[in-house]
Amino acid sequence: MNLRLANLSEVELNAANLRAADLWRANLRAAKLAGVNFRDAYLREANLTDANLTGADLTGANLGGENLSGANLQGATLLSASLVSADLTGANLTGCLIHGVSAWRVKLDAGTKQQNLIITHQDEPSITVDNIEVAQFTYLMLHNEKIRNVIDTITSKAVLILGRFQDERKVVLEALREELRHRKYLPILYDVDRPATRDMTETLSLLARMARFVLVDITDARAVPQELSVIVPHLPSVPVQPLVIKGACEYGMFEHYARFPWVLPIYRYETREQLVAALAEVIDPADRLAQQFRSGASAAQAL
């Protein structure tokens, strides 16, 4: 059925059969479409602003770029539908069946109702979430072993390395990274030796949350104090192993962080080569503490 560019504004088509219809850029503003069969329909860039789609079947429909602002999709079926770049501001998605939906770059706002979105297929036990963007990721997590394995690998092997990325200090951090690789860890270097922004702070916090433990060289600290302020007070399950070259003093405010149980005693090294050679001695306490945290021990119990 070819309804491309059709003007169907405010039309009443409740329970109609529009399966596989071509409604490209059709105007369905405020249309009454409750229970309509839109299976495999092409609705890309159509205007469904304020339309009533309660209980509609949109299985496999292409709604990419569509304007669904203010639309009522309560109880609709969106199995394997494409909502890429769709405008869902003010829309009601309560109780939609969204197994397999593609919802990348959708436009949402505070008025979008997303309660009780069903992410499982009809023949599976029901699992509901309250955010359509989170929904597709949650389902992938539940049913894709490779993704779970990747996340397990990151959180069990990642080591965040922090310090000053200047001159001789940078070569120390790079040497740590190389040795950690040899020991089958997943080293992550994050250079924030510049004025911090909100995005950088959020990124650092996320990386720290993924890490098994943190190695931080506080020698000649610059950005390090701010880095630790993001990590230490807020992540009691992430051990932090501070390092400093012999002959140098830790910065004045470090004693504030040294009081936290998950911050280990400072390891003082003589040279880059000595530090690398002694890496097992350096990281073993942090690794053991991380293992205890993973087994459910609190910081107080683990120490």
C-alpha atoms as one frame of an Amber mdcrd trajectory, in Angstrom:
protein
   0.000   0.000   0.000   1.572   3.280  -1.108   0.751   6.172   1.224   3.960
   8.135   0.750   3.530  11.821   1.627  -0.178  11.208   2.297  -2.012  13.727
   4.469  -3.861  11.632   7.043  -3.892  14.204   9.828  -6.541  13.406  12.496
  -7.825  10.447  10.476  -9.507   7.591  12.390  -8.062   4.198  11.421  -8.442
   2.251  14.652  -7.661  -1.482  14.172  -6.931  -0.971  10.458  -4.532  -3.280
   8.607  -1.605  -1.244   7.256   0.885  -4.088   7.230   3.965  -3.307   5.103
   2.433   0.013   4.022   4.769   2.701   2.697   4.070   5.803   4.788   7.287
   7.689   4.109   6.870  11.266   5.310   3.128  10.782   5.691   1.294  13.250
   7.912  -0.492  11.290  10.649  -0.595  14.088  13.167  -3.193  13.440  15.916
  -4.458  10.386  14.004  -6.461   7.716  15.857  -4.453   4.541  15.247  -5.220
   2.349  18.257  -4.625  -1.315  17.531  -3.494  -0.689  13.939  -1.370  -3.383
  12.299   1.783  -1.570  11.180   3.919  -4.723  10.909   6.922  -4.113   8.626
   5.513  -0.726   7.630   7.841   1.990   6.356   7.146   5.043   8.487  10.492
   6.744   8.166  10.275  10.526   8.721   6.500  10.329   9.108   4.735  12.802
  11.391   2.899  11.019  14.201   2.851  13.946  16.619   0.088  13.466  19.227
  -1.147  10.315  17.457  -2.965   7.617  19.432  -1.084   4.337  18.841  -2.177
   2.463  21.957  -1.892  -1.261  21.407  -0.637  -0.821  17.832   1.534  -3.561
  16.327   4.729  -1.973  14.978   6.745  -5.182  14.761   9.612  -4.689  12.340
   8.427  -1.207  11.384  10.923   1.435  10.311  10.254   4.585  12.312  13.696
   6.121  11.907  13.732   9.908  12.068  10.022   9.956  12.792   8.280  12.614
  14.871   6.456  10.795  17.663   6.425  13.736  20.066   3.368  13.579  22.304
   2.254  10.266  20.761   0.539   7.652  22.922   2.180   4.255  22.327   0.998
   2.692  25.560   1.011  -1.094  25.243   2.259  -0.995  21.642   4.412  -3.775
  20.207   7.785  -2.546  18.921   9.473  -5.905  18.403  12.574  -5.382  16.210
  11.338  -1.931  15.206  13.773   0.812  14.219  13.466   4.045  16.170  16.863
   5.425  15.202  16.861   9.235  15.616  13.110   9.286  16.338  11.647  12.188
  18.332   9.987  10.721  21.443   9.698  13.901  23.485   6.505  13.815  25.518
   5.571  10.382  24.145   3.987   7.672  26.299   5.807   4.336  25.922   4.404
   2.739  29.070   4.178  -1.038  28.804   5.594  -1.256  25.272   7.052  -4.562
  24.142  10.475  -3.500  22.832  12.447  -6.727  22.406  15.041  -6.168  19.662
  14.251  -2.473  19.202  16.909  -0.162  17.729  16.773   3.051  19.731  20.027
   4.839  18.957  20.109   8.652  19.161  16.427   8.912  20.088  15.255  12.266
  21.370  13.785  12.066  24.865  12.798  14.611  27.492  11.358  14.755  31.000
   7.881  14.296  29.560   8.685  10.959  27.896   6.995   8.166  29.872   9.078
   4.981  29.765   7.752   2.864  32.602   7.531  -0.935  32.409   9.211  -1.373
  29.020   9.289  -5.117  28.326  12.669  -6.134  26.892  12.041  -9.885  26.582
  10.181 -11.771  23.856   6.584 -12.866  24.420   7.672 -16.461  25.007  10.249
 -15.504  27.677   9.796 -14.525  31.311   9.037 -10.810  31.425  11.834  -8.371
  32.301  10.995  -4.666  32.430  13.106  -1.502  32.545  12.229   2.188  32.600
  14.501   3.613  29.905  14.424   2.673  26.227  18.093   3.478  25.662  19.144
   1.324  28.615  16.755  -1.422  27.484  18.669  -2.564  24.421  21.961  -2.634
  26.342  20.381  -4.579  29.220  19.077  -7.239  26.868  22.457  -7.554  25.152
  24.075  -7.983  28.546  21.664 -10.757  29.457  21.917 -12.662  26.197  25.340
 -11.968  24.713  28.071 -13.976  26.378  30.794 -12.146  24.450  29.770  -8.789
  25.895  29.663 -10.230  29.402  33.101 -11.749  28.872  34.504  -8.421  27.685
  33.155  -6.625  30.759  34.404  -9.375  33.062  37.856  -9.144  31.447  37.983
  -5.368  31.840  36.912  -5.315  35.467  39.153  -8.237  36.478  42.305  -7.217
  34.585  42.232  -3.441  34.022  44.799  -1.343  35.894  44.523   2.442  35.709
  47.905   4.217  35.625  48.079   7.878  36.618  50.898  10.351  37.024  52.631
  13.225  35.326  52.938  12.826  31.547  56.013  15.034  31.236  59.669  14.284
  30.527  61.186  11.559  32.709  57.947  10.915  34.576  56.181   9.747  31.402
  58.771   7.048  30.679  58.135   5.592  34.148  54.414   5.310  33.428  55.055
   3.761  30.025  57.461   1.235  31.556  54.768   0.271  34.080  52.294  -0.189
  31.250  54.637  -2.476  29.331  55.421  -4.637  32.357  51.740  -4.932  33.282
  51.055  -6.191  29.758  53.658  -8.916  30.242  51.849  -9.900  33.412  48.522
 -10.271  31.537  46.900  -7.169  32.984  45.040  -4.612  30.875  46.855  -1.311
  31.517  45.005   1.970  30.932  46.939   5.247  30.812  44.914   8.426  31.105
  46.739  11.703  30.535  44.950  14.499  32.385  48.030  16.680  32.880  46.097
  19.733  31.769  43.231  21.862  33.165  40.403  19.511  34.116  36.991  19.716
  32.543  33.767  18.062  33.587  34.054  15.532  30.743  37.588  14.604  31.767
  36.529  14.179  35.378  33.634  11.922  34.413  35.873   9.870  32.136  38.441
   9.409  34.891  35.745   8.309  37.331  34.417   5.756  34.823  37.886   4.348
  34.126  38.582   4.033  37.844  35.309   2.201  38.399  36.324  -0.338  35.763
  39.816  -0.838  37.186  40.922  -3.663  39.438  43.296  -1.221  41.115  45.057
   2.092  40.430  48.786   2.814  40.227  49.547   6.500  40.704  52.992   8.090
  40.563  52.758  11.147  42.801  56.308  12.301  42.046  56.304  15.965  40.977
  52.507  15.934  41.086  50.512  18.375  38.983  47.097  17.000  38.017  47.437
  14.069  40.425  45.785  15.785  43.421  42.638  16.427  41.404  42.715  12.914
  39.963  42.810  11.421  43.448  40.000  13.700  44.615  37.810  12.104  41.927
  38.769   8.548  42.815  39.735   8.003  46.447  36.792   9.413  48.461  34.171
   7.893  46.167  35.481   4.418  45.265  36.184   2.402  48.421  36.360  -0.853
  46.443  39.240   0.292  44.209  42.678  -0.049  45.844  45.135   2.760  45.086
  48.877   2.126  45.146  50.844   5.406  45.287  54.446   5.541  44.039  57.162
   8.159  44.503  60.833   8.240  43.543  63.255   8.167  46.463  64.472  11.598
  47.434  61.199  13.244  46.441  58.434  14.114  48.871  54.753  13.491  48.350
  52.739  16.657  47.854  51.420  18.321  50.994  47.764  17.333  50.736  48.457
  13.643  50.058  48.223  12.821  53.763  44.486  13.458  53.480  44.138  10.498
  51.076  46.631   8.308  52.940  44.046   7.968  55.716  41.621   6.042  53.505
  41.954   2.271  54.107  41.977   1.450  50.378  44.994   3.709  49.765  48.070
   1.547  50.325  51.363   2.784  51.823  53.560   4.713  49.399  56.049   2.571
  47.504  59.350   4.455  47.104  61.435   3.404  44.102  64.994   4.294  43.120
  64.900   4.123  39.319  62.515   3.161  36.568  64.396  -0.100  36.099  64.226
  -0.970  39.784  60.507  -0.206  39.850  59.804  -2.487  36.904  61.950  -5.265
  38.356  60.070  -5.033  41.659  56.618  -4.745  40.122  55.332  -7.911  41.753
  56.221  -6.470  45.153  54.513  -3.207  44.155  51.226  -4.557  42.848  50.668
  -7.698  44.935  49.181  -5.823  47.930  46.786  -3.923  45.666  45.841  -7.099
  43.813  45.173  -9.006  47.039  43.074  -6.163  48.378  41.082  -6.023  45.140
  40.437  -9.771  45.417  39.186  -9.343  48.972  36.873  -6.527  47.903  35.489
  -8.742  45.141  34.766 -11.482  47.650  32.609  -9.048  49.611  34.957  -7.808
  52.304  34.759  -4.159  53.312  37.867  -2.012  53.424  38.048  -2.393  57.213
  37.684  -6.190  57.026  40.167  -6.568  54.197  42.995  -4.805  56.032
